Short mmCIF file of C-alpha atoms in Angstrom, two decimals:
data_model
loop_
_atom_site.label_atom_id
_atom_site.label_comp_id
_atom_site.label_asym_id
_atom_site.label_seq_id
_atom_site.Cartn_x
_atom_site.Cartn_y
_atom_site.Cartn_z
CA MET P 8 0.00 0.00 0.00
CA PHE P 9 2.79 2.40 0.94
CA ARG P 10 4.64 1.63 -2.30
CA GLY P 11 1.42 2.25 -4.29
CA HIS P 12 0.91 5.68 -2.74
CA ARG P 13 4.53 6.59 -3.37
CA LEU P 14 4.22 5.55 -7.03
CA GLN P 15 1.04 7.64 -7.39
CA ARG P 16 2.78 10.70 -5.91
CA GLY P 17 5.68 10.14 -8.28
CA LEU P 18 3.40 10.10 -11.32
CA VAL P 19 1.70 13.31 -10.17
CA GLY P 20 5.08 14.94 -9.75
CA ILE P 21 6.10 13.97 -13.29
CA LEU P 22 2.90 15.38 -14.75
CA PHE P 23 3.39 18.65 -12.84
CA ALA P 24 6.98 18.96 -14.02
CA CYS P 25 5.97 18.36 -17.64
CA SER P 26 3.29 21.04 -17.51
CA ALA P 27 5.73 23.49 -16.00
CA THR P 28 8.02 23.15 -18.98
CA LEU P 29 5.42 24.60 -21.36
CA VAL P 30 6.96 28.02 -22.00
CA VAL P 31 6.68 30.68 -24.65
CA SER P 32 8.38 29.68 -27.82
CA CYS P 33 7.37 31.23 -29.28
CA GLY P 34 11.64 42.30 -52.70
CA SER P 35 12.69 45.29 -53.20
CA ASP P 36 14.79 48.32 -52.31
CA GLY P 37 13.10 51.18 -50.50
CA ARG P 38 11.19 53.67 -52.63
CA SER P 39 9.82 57.09 -51.87
CA PRO P 40 6.51 56.97 -50.00
CA THR P 41 3.47 59.02 -50.82
CA ALA P 42 3.01 62.38 -49.17
CA ASP P 43 0.67 60.95 -46.53
CA GLU P 44 3.50 59.11 -44.78
CA THR P 45 4.83 60.59 -41.54
CA THR P 46 6.02 59.36 -38.18
CA ASN P 47 3.08 60.74 -36.22
CA ALA P 48 1.72 57.41 -35.01
CA PRO P 49 0.36 57.91 -31.48
CA GLU P 50 2.71 56.79 -28.77
CA ALA P 51 1.60 53.83 -26.71
CA ALA P 52 2.16 53.62 -22.97
CA GLY P 53 3.44 50.12 -23.60
CA SER P 54 2.98 47.45 -26.20
CA SER P 55 -0.18 45.43 -25.60
CA ALA P 56 1.30 42.60 -27.63
CA ARG P 57 2.51 39.61 -25.69
CA ALA P 58 4.68 36.68 -26.67
CA VAL P 59 2.71 33.45 -26.74
CA ALA P 60 3.03 29.85 -27.78
CA SER P 61 1.10 28.90 -30.91
CA ASP P 62 -1.61 26.28 -30.33
CA GLY P 63 -2.01 25.33 -33.98
CA SER P 64 -5.45 26.97 -34.37
CA ASP P 65 -4.20 29.98 -36.31
CA VAL P 66 -5.45 30.95 -39.78
CA VAL P 67 -2.67 32.17 -42.07
CA LEU P 68 -3.30 35.71 -43.32
CA VAL P 69 -0.13 36.15 -45.37
CA ASP P 70 2.04 33.19 -46.37
CA LEU P 71 5.60 34.40 -45.97
CA GLY P 72 7.09 30.95 -46.33
CA VAL P 73 7.24 31.26 -50.12
CA ALA P 74 9.49 33.60 -52.08
CA GLY P 75 6.71 34.55 -54.51
CA GLU P 76 4.57 36.10 -51.77
CA VAL P 77 7.49 37.98 -50.25
CA ALA P 78 8.31 39.39 -53.69
CA THR P 79 4.92 41.18 -53.76
CA TRP P 80 5.83 43.30 -50.72
CA THR P 81 7.31 46.77 -51.13
CA ALA P 82 9.55 48.89 -48.92
CA VAL P 83 8.42 52.48 -48.33
CA ASN P 84 10.72 54.91 -46.50
CA ASP P 85 10.95 58.57 -45.47
CA PRO P 86 12.67 60.41 -48.39
CA VAL P 87 9.46 62.24 -49.28
CA MET P 88 10.05 64.26 -46.10
CA GLY P 89 13.69 64.74 -46.96
CA GLY P 90 14.72 61.81 -44.79
CA MET P 91 17.58 59.44 -45.44
CA SER P 92 16.39 56.14 -43.98
CA THR P 93 16.84 53.01 -46.08
CA SER P 94 15.27 49.57 -46.04
CA ARG P 95 15.01 46.43 -48.12
CA ILE P 96 12.90 43.29 -48.26
CA THR P 97 14.45 39.91 -48.94
CA PHE P 98 13.40 36.30 -48.68
CA ASP P 99 15.06 34.16 -46.03
CA ASP P 100 16.16 30.80 -47.41
CA GLY P 101 14.63 29.11 -44.38
CA GLY P 102 11.29 30.80 -45.10
CA GLY P 103 10.19 34.27 -44.13
CA LEU P 104 10.37 37.95 -45.00
CA VAL P 105 13.50 39.80 -43.90
CA PHE P 106 12.85 43.52 -43.35
CA SER P 107 16.15 45.31 -42.73
CA GLY P 108 17.84 48.64 -43.19
CA ASP P 109 19.00 51.74 -41.37
CA ILE P 110 16.92 54.48 -39.75
CA SER P 111 18.25 58.02 -40.02
CA LEU P 112 16.83 60.98 -38.12
CA GLU P 113 18.45 63.49 -40.44
CA ASN P 114 16.24 66.02 -42.22
CA ASN P 115 13.23 65.17 -40.04
CA GLY P 116 13.19 61.57 -41.24
CA GLY P 117 12.95 58.46 -39.16
CA PHE P 118 10.78 55.66 -40.52
CA ALA P 119 10.74 52.70 -42.86
CA SER P 120 8.00 50.24 -43.71
CA ALA P 121 7.30 46.99 -45.53
CA ARG P 122 3.86 46.57 -47.10
CA SER P 123 1.93 43.69 -48.55
CA SER P 124 -0.06 44.05 -51.74
CA GLN P 125 -3.81 44.73 -51.51
CA ASP P 126 -5.73 41.50 -51.02
CA PRO P 127 -9.34 41.39 -49.74
CA ASP P 128 -8.91 37.67 -49.03
CA ILE P 129 -6.87 38.68 -45.98
CA GLY P 130 -10.03 40.01 -44.37
CA ARG P 131 -12.08 36.99 -45.33
CA ARG P 132 -9.54 34.76 -43.66
CA ALA P 133 -9.40 37.04 -40.59
CA MET P 134 -13.19 37.12 -40.08
CA GLY P 135 -14.05 36.57 -36.42
CA ALA P 136 -10.44 36.85 -35.26
CA LYS P 137 -9.75 37.85 -31.67
CA SER P 138 -6.09 38.62 -32.30
CA ILE P 139 -3.44 38.84 -35.00
CA ARG P 140 -0.16 37.03 -34.45
CA VAL P 141 3.24 38.01 -35.78
CA HIS P 142 5.80 35.21 -35.77
CA ALA P 143 9.16 36.94 -35.87
CA LEU P 144 12.87 36.83 -35.11
CA GLY P 145 13.58 40.27 -33.70
CA ASP P 146 16.45 42.58 -32.90
CA GLY P 147 15.22 44.11 -29.64
CA LYS P 148 13.52 47.08 -31.32
CA THR P 149 9.84 48.01 -31.37
CA TYR P 150 7.85 47.58 -34.55
CA LEU P 151 4.35 48.61 -35.56
CA LEU P 152 1.83 46.46 -37.40
CA LYS P 153 -0.63 48.43 -39.52
CA VAL P 154 -3.72 46.89 -41.08
CA GLY P 155 -6.03 48.75 -43.41
CA THR P 156 -8.87 48.56 -45.90
CA GLU P 157 -8.45 49.71 -49.48
CA GLY P 158 -10.31 52.94 -50.16
CA GLN P 159 -10.64 53.95 -46.51
CA PRO P 160 -8.78 57.00 -45.14
CA TRP P 161 -7.95 55.23 -41.88
CA SER P 162 -6.01 52.19 -40.74
CA TYR P 163 -5.35 50.48 -37.41
CA ILE P 164 -2.02 50.08 -35.65
CA GLN P 165 -0.46 48.24 -32.75
CA ARG P 166 3.16 48.03 -31.58
CA PHE P 167 5.14 44.99 -30.51
CA THR P 168 8.57 45.00 -28.91
CA THR P 169 10.90 42.24 -30.02
CA GLU P 170 13.57 40.34 -28.15
CA ALA P 171 16.96 40.33 -29.83
CA ALA P 172 17.91 37.09 -31.59
CA VAL P 173 14.85 35.27 -30.22
CA GLN P 174 12.08 33.75 -32.32
CA ARG P 175 8.72 34.62 -30.77
CA THR P 176 5.04 34.81 -31.55
CA TYR P 177 3.56 38.21 -30.70
CA GLU P 178 -0.18 38.27 -30.12
CA LEU P 179 -1.91 41.55 -30.90
CA PRO P 180 -5.50 41.62 -29.57
CA ILE P 181 -8.03 43.04 -32.02
CA GLU P 182 -9.47 45.38 -29.37
CA SER P 183 -6.03 46.93 -28.79
CA PHE P 184 -5.58 48.24 -32.34
CA GLN P 185 -5.79 52.04 -32.56
CA PRO P 186 -7.40 53.85 -35.51
CA VAL P 187 -5.12 56.29 -37.33
CA GLY P 188 -5.43 58.56 -40.35
CA MET P 189 -3.39 58.59 -43.53
CA ARG P 190 -0.56 60.38 -41.73
CA LEU P 191 -0.61 57.87 -38.86
CA ASP P 192 -2.17 60.51 -36.62
CA PRO P 193 -5.20 59.67 -34.40
CA ALA P 194 -8.46 59.22 -36.31
CA PRO P 195 -11.32 60.03 -33.90
CA ASN P 196 -13.93 59.84 -36.70
CA ALA P 197 -12.99 56.29 -37.68
CA PRO P 198 -14.73 53.26 -36.17
CA GLN P 199 -12.87 52.80 -32.91
CA THR P 200 -12.82 49.01 -33.11
CA LEU P 201 -11.05 47.17 -35.91
CA ASP P 202 -13.24 44.88 -38.01
CA PRO P 203 -10.79 42.15 -39.04
CA SER P 204 -13.02 40.99 -41.89
CA ARG P 205 -12.31 44.27 -43.72
CA ILE P 206 -8.51 44.01 -43.70
CA SER P 207 -7.00 44.07 -47.18
CA GLN P 208 -3.38 45.03 -46.46
CA VAL P 209 -0.82 44.55 -43.71
CA SER P 210 2.31 46.63 -43.17
CA VAL P 211 5.19 46.62 -40.72
CA TYR P 212 6.82 49.90 -39.65
CA ILE P 213 9.82 50.92 -37.63
CA LEU P 214 9.74 54.50 -36.33
CA ASP P 215 9.72 56.12 -32.84
CA LYS P 216 13.19 57.66 -33.39
CA GLN P 217 14.90 54.25 -33.30
CA GLN P 218 18.02 55.37 -35.08
CA GLY P 219 20.45 52.92 -36.60
CA PRO P 220 20.40 49.49 -38.25
CA PHE P 221 17.48 47.12 -37.83
CA GLU P 222 16.46 43.66 -38.97
CA LEU P 223 13.22 41.76 -38.46
CA THR P 224 12.50 38.35 -39.95
CA ILE P 225 8.78 37.57 -40.10
CA SER P 226 7.99 33.91 -40.75
CA ALA P 227 4.19 34.29 -40.64
CA ILE P 228 1.31 36.62 -39.92
CA ASP P 229 -1.86 34.84 -38.89
CA ALA P 230 -5.08 35.27 -36.92
CA THR P 231 -6.63 33.33 -34.09
CA ALA P 232 -10.23 33.22 -32.92
#
């Protein structure tokens, strides 16, 4: 009897130890942007994104595991404001979009972005989503995900702060996206809550006066209900 109880306690201990080990695991050269691009995105008190472990229930919004999809993205930087930032988009041989470059604050510059092509199927796939997930290998800098609808003067943004040289999945809750205008300034007249079913484009920005080189490798952008 004593040996049976000890064996039972041992099995419970093993199960507890196993559960405790579940931890977070998580192309083109830059061109001149249109005149609506600035670095006026509202500052956040702190990123609402959190690193999470994927549970396999995600719906892929943009397939960045194939070179053909990555080739449809474009880099848009700050030279329209007289800035001197540079960026490029390349395909990682292991799968993923590499967004890299150098942010300069000279001449009132200071941003770079990578943008997908317009695709209304993104919204159809995102219908009913509770969050958008960015699977990325970061460099310790903070990036901004922007999602928008073609033909609308507003978009929605949310920041996520990466961990250098660590692959993570950053979960961005739908309710935490902020509406912004064409100049990334607050848009009080826009619907205050993002409707994920209307998303037709996703973009990734680096701004916030983060001067110097940067590199972000995004392996996937998906949604989870």
